[in-house]
CSV table of C-alpha atoms in Angstrom, one decimal:
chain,number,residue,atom,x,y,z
A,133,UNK,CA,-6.7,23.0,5.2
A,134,UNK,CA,-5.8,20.5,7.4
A,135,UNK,CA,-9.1,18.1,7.4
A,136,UNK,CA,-12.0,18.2,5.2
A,137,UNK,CA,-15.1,16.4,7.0
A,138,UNK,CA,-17.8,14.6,5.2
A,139,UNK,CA,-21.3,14.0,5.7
A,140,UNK,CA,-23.8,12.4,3.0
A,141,UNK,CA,-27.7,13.3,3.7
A,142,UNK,CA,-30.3,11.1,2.7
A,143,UNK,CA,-33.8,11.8,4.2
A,144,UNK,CA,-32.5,12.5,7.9
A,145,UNK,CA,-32.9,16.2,8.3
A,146,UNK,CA,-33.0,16.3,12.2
A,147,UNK,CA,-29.9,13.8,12.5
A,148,UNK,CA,-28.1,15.5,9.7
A,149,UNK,CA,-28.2,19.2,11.2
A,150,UNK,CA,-26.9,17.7,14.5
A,151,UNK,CA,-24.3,15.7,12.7
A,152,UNK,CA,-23.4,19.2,11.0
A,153,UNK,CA,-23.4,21.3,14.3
A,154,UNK,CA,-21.1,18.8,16.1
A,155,UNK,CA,-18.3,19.5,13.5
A,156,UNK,CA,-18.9,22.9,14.1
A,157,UNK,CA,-18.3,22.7,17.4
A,158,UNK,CA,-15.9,20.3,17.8
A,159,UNK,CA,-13.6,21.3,14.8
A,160,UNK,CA,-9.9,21.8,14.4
A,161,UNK,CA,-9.8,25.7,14.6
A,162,UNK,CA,-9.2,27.3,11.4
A,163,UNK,CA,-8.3,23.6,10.1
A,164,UNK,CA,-11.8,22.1,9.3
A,165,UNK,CA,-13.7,22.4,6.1
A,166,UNK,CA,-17.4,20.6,6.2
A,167,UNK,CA,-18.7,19.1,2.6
A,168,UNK,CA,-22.2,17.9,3.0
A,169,UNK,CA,-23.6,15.9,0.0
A,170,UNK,CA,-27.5,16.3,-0.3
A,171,UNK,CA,-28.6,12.7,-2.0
A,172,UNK,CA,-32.2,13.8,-3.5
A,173,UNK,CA,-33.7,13.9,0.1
A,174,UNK,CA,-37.8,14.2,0.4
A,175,UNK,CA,-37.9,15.3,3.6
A,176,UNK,CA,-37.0,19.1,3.3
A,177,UNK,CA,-33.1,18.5,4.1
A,178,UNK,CA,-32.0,20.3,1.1
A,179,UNK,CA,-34.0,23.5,2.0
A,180,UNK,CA,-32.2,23.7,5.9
A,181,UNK,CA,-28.9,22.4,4.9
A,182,UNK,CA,-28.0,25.2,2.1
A,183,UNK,CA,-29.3,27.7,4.3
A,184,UNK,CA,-26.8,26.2,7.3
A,185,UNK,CA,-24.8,29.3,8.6
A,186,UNK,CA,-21.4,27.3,9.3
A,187,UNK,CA,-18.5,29.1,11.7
A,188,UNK,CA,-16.3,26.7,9.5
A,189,UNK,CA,-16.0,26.7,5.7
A,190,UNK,CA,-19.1,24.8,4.1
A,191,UNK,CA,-19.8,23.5,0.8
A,192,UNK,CA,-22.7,21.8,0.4
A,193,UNK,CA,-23.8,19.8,-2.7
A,194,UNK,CA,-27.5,19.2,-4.5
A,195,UNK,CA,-27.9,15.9,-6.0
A,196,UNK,CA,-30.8,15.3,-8.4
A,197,UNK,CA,-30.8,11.5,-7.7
A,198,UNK,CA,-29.4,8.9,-4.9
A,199,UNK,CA,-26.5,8.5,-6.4
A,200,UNK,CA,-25.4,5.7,-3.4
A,201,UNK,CA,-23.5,6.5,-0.4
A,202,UNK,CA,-20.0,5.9,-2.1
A,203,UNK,CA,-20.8,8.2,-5.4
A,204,UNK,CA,-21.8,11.3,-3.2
A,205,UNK,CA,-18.7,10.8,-0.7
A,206,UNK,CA,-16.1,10.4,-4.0
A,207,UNK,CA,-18.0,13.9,-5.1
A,208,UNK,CA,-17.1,15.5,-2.0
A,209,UNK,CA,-13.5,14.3,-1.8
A,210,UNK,CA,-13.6,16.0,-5.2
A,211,UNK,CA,-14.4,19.4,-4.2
A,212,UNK,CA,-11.9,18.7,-0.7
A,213,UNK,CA,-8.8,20.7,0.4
A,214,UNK,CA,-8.2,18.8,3.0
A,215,UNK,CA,-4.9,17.2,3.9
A,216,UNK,CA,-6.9,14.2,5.7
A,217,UNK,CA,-10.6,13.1,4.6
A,218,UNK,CA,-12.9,12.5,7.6
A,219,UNK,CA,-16.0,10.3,6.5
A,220,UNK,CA,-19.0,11.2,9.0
A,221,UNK,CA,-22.0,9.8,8.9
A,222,UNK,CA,-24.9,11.8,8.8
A,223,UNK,CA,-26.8,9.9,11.9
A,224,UNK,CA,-23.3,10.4,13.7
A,225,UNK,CA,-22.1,13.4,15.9
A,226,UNK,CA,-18.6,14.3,16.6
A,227,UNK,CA,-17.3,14.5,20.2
A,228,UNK,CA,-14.9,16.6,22.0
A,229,UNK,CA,-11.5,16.5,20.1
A,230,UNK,CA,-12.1,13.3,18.4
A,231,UNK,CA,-10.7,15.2,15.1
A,232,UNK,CA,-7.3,16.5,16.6
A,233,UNK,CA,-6.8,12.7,17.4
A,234,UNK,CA,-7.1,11.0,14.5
A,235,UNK,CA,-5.0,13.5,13.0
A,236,UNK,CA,-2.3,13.5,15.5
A,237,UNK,CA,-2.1,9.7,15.4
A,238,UNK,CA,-2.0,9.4,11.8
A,239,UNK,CA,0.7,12.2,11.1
A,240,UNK,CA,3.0,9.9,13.8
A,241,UNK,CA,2.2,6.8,12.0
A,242,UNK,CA,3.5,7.0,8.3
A,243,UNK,CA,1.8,3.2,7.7
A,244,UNK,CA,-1.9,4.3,8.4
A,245,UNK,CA,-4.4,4.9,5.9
A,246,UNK,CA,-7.1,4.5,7.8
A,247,UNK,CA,-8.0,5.4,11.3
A,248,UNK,CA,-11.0,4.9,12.8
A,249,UNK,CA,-12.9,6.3,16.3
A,250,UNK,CA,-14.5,4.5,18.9
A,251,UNK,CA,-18.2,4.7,18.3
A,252,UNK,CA,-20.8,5.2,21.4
A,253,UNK,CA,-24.2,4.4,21.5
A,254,UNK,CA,-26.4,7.3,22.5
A,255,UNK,CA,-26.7,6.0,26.3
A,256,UNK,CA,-22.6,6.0,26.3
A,257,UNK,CA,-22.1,2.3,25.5
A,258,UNK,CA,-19.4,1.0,22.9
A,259,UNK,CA,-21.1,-0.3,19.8
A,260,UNK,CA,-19.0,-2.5,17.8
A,261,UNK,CA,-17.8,-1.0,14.8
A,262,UNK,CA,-14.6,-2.9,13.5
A,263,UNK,CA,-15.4,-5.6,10.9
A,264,UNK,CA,-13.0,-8.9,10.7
A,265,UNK,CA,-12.8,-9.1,6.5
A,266,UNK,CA,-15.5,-11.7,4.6
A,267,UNK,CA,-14.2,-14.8,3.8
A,268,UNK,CA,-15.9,-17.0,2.3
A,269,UNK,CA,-16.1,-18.9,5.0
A,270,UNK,CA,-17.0,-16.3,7.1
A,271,UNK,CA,-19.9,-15.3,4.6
A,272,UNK,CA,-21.6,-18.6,4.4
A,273,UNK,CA,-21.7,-18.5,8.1
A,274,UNK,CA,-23.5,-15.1,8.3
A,275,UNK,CA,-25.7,-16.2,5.3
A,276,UNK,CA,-26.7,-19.6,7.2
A,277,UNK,CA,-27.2,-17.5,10.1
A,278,UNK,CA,-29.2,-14.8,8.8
A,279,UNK,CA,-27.3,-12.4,10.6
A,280,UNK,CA,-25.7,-9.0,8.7
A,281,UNK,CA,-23.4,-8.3,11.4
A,282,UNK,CA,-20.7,-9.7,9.2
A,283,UNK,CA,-18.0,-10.5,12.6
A,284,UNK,CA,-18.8,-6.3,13.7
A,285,UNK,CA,-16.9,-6.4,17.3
A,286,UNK,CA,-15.3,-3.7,19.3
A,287,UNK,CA,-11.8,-4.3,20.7
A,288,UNK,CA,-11.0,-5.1,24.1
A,289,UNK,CA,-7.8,-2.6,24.6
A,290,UNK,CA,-8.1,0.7,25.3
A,291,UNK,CA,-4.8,1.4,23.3
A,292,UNK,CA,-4.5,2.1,19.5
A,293,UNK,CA,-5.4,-1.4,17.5
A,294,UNK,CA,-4.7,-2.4,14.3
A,295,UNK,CA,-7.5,-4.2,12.8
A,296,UNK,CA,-8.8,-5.3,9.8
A,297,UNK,CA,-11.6,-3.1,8.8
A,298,UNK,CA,-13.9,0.0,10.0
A,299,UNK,CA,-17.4,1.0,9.6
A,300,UNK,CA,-17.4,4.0,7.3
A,301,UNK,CA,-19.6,5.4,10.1
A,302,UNK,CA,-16.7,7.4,11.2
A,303,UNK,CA,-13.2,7.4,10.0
A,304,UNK,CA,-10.1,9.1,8.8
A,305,UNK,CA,-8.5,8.4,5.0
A,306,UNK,CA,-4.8,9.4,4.9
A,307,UNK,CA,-3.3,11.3,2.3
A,308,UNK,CA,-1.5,8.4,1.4
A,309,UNK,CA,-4.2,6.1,1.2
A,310,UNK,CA,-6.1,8.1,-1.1
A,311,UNK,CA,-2.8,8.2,-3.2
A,312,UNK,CA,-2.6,4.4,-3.4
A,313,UNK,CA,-5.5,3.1,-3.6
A,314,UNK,CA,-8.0,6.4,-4.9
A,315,UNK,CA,-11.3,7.3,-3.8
A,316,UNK,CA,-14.6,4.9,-2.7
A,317,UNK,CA,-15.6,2.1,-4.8
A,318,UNK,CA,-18.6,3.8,-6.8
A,319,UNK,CA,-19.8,0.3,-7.7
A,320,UNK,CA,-20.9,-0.3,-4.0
A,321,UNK,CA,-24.2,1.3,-4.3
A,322,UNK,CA,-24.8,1.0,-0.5
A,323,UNK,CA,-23.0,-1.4,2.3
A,324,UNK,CA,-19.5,-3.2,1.7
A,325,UNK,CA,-17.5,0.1,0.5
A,326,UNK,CA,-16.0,0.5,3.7
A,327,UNK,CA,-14.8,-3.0,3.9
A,328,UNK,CA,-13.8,-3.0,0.3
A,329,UNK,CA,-11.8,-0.1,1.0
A,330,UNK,CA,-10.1,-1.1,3.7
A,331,UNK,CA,-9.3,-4.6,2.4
A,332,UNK,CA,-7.7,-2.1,-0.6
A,333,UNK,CA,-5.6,-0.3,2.2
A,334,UNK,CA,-4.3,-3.6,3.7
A,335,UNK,CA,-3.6,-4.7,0.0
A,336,UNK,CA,-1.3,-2.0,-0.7
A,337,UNK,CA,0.8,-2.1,2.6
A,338,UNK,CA,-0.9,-0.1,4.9
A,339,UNK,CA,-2.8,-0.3,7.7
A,340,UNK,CA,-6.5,0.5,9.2
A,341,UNK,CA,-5.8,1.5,13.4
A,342,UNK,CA,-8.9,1.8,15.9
A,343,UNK,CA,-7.8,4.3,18.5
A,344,UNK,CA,-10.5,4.1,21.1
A,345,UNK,CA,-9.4,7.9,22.6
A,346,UNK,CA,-11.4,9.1,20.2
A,347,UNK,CA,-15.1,8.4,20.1
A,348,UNK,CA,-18.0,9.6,17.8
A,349,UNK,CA,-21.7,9.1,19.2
A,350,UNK,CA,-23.6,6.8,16.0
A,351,UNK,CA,-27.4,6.5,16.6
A,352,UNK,CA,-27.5,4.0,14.0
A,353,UNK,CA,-29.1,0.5,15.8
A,354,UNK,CA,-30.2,2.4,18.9
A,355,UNK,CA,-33.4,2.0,18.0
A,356,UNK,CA,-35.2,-1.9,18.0
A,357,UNK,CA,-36.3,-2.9,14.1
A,358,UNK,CA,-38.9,-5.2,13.3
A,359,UNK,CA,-37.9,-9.4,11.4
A,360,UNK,CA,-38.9,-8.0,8.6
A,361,UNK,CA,-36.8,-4.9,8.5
A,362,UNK,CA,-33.6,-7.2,9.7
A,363,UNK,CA,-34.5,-9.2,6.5
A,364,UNK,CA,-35.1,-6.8,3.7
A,365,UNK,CA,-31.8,-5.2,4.7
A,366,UNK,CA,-29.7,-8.3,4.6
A,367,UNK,CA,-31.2,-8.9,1.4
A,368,UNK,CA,-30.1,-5.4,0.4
A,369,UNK,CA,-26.4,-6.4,1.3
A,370,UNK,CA,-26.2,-9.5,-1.8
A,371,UNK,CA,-25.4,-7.1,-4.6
A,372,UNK,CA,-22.6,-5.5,-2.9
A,373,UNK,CA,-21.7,-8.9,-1.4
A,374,UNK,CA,-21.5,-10.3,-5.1
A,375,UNK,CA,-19.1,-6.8,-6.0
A,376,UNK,CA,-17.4,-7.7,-3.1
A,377,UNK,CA,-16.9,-11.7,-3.2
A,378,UNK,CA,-16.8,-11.8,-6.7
A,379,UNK,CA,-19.3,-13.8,-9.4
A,380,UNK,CA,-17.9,-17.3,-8.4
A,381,UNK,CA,-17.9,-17.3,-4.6
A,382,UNK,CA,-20.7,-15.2,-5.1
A,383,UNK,CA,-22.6,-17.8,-6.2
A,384,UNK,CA,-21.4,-19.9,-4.0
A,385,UNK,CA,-22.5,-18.0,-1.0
A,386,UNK,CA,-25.9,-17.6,-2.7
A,387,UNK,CA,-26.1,-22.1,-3.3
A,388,UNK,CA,-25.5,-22.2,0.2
A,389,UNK,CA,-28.3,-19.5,1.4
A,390,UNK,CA,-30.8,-20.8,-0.5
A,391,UNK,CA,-30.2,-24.5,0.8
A,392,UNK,CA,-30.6,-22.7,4.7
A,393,UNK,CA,-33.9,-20.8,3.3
A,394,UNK,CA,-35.2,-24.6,2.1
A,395,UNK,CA,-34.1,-26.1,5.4
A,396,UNK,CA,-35.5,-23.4,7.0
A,397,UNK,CA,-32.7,-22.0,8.9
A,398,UNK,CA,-34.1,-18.4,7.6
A,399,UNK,CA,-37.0,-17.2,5.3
């Protein structure tokens, strides 16, 4: 098997079952394997996804807890027979070819261990999807900011790019990657792995491309969320920021946020 594609479920049935039929249509003929992980969703997922009738091979996998996104997309690349690993979203859908591409670019580039699509925005828009790695000064900017965009841009070129990290949304793990630096960080329960993974990759000598040929549509930020929403989620990022960061800068980061909470530059 030449790519095994991925797709953690949590409590988005309709999204997941078109995420699901898009690598059904737009797989690598008779080189695809889909390996959906089911994390404990409430909202009758489990019951439509192990009945799915896939035209490519299908394994699908019942968790009795959220075991993070990270945990349940190490568990699939257990159970993979793929040469390459393709991490998919479950609120993203596959587009014409986008597969084939990936692969062909990373089989002609011995360096890469990560390559990443363009991601579109429902309407057909670009939505930024490569990260420039947290510093630490880089951090306490964000955190001062309030923002938990964390430097998310989309490249200018239309050519291949190398660039620092991806969003996990979409992207391609060469066997070689997985070889040198191993699987997802399981201690990232959610947010951060795909940056800590592809700081990892850059670590060991390789490299993470963009290749904006290839394009995945991601309806994740399409729709508007309320202040409060924005907040409780960048709250949700400080645990994997202090994994990621480590206890000292950590701590750091967090002497510098609350001094913006008491000045009032957030709440």
């Amino acid at each position: 098997m030449l790519v095994s594609v991925i797709i953690v479920s949590f409590n988005t049935k309709e999204l997941t079952v078109k995420a699901v039929e898009s690598v059904n249509k737009y797989s690598i003929k008779g080189e695809t394997e889909l390996i959906v992980v089911d994390n404990n969703s409430q909202d009758g997922s489990p019951k439509v996804l192990q009945k799915y009738k896939s035209s490519v091979p299908y394994i699908f996998i019942q968790n009795k807890t959220n075991t993070g996104f990270a945990k349940a997309n190490n568990m699939a690349i257990n159970k993979a027979s793929g040469k390459y690993i393709f991490l998919l979203n479950s609120d993203a859908q596959l587009q014409v070819g986008v597969l084939q591409k990936v692969v062909d670019y990373a089989d002609k580039h011995a360096d890469a261990g990560v390559v990443a699509p363009k991601l579109l925005n429902p309407d057909g828009s670009s939505q930024p999807s490569v990260f420039r790695l947290p510093t630490l000064k880089r951090s306490i900017t964000n955190y001062w900011k309030n923002t938990h965009e964390l430097d998310k841009y989309t490249p200018k070129s239309k050519n291949p790019t190398e660039v620092e990290s991806v969003v996990a949304a979409a992207m391609l793990i060469t066997p070689i990657a997985l070889a040198k630096v191993g699987k997802l960080n399981e201690k990232y329960f959610m947010y951060f792995e795909d940056l800590d993974y592809c700081r990892s990759v850059n670590n060991v000598g390789l490299k993470v491309y963009y290749l904006p040929s290839a394009t995945v549509l991601h309806h994740h930020g399409s729709s508007g969320s309320s202040a409060i929403t924005e907040r409780n989620q960048w709250k949700r990022l400080v645990p994997s920021s202090r994994i990621y960061h480590g206890t000292l800068k950590y701590y750091l980061i967090y002497v510098i946020s609350r001094i913006a909470q008491l000045t009032g530059v957030y709440k």
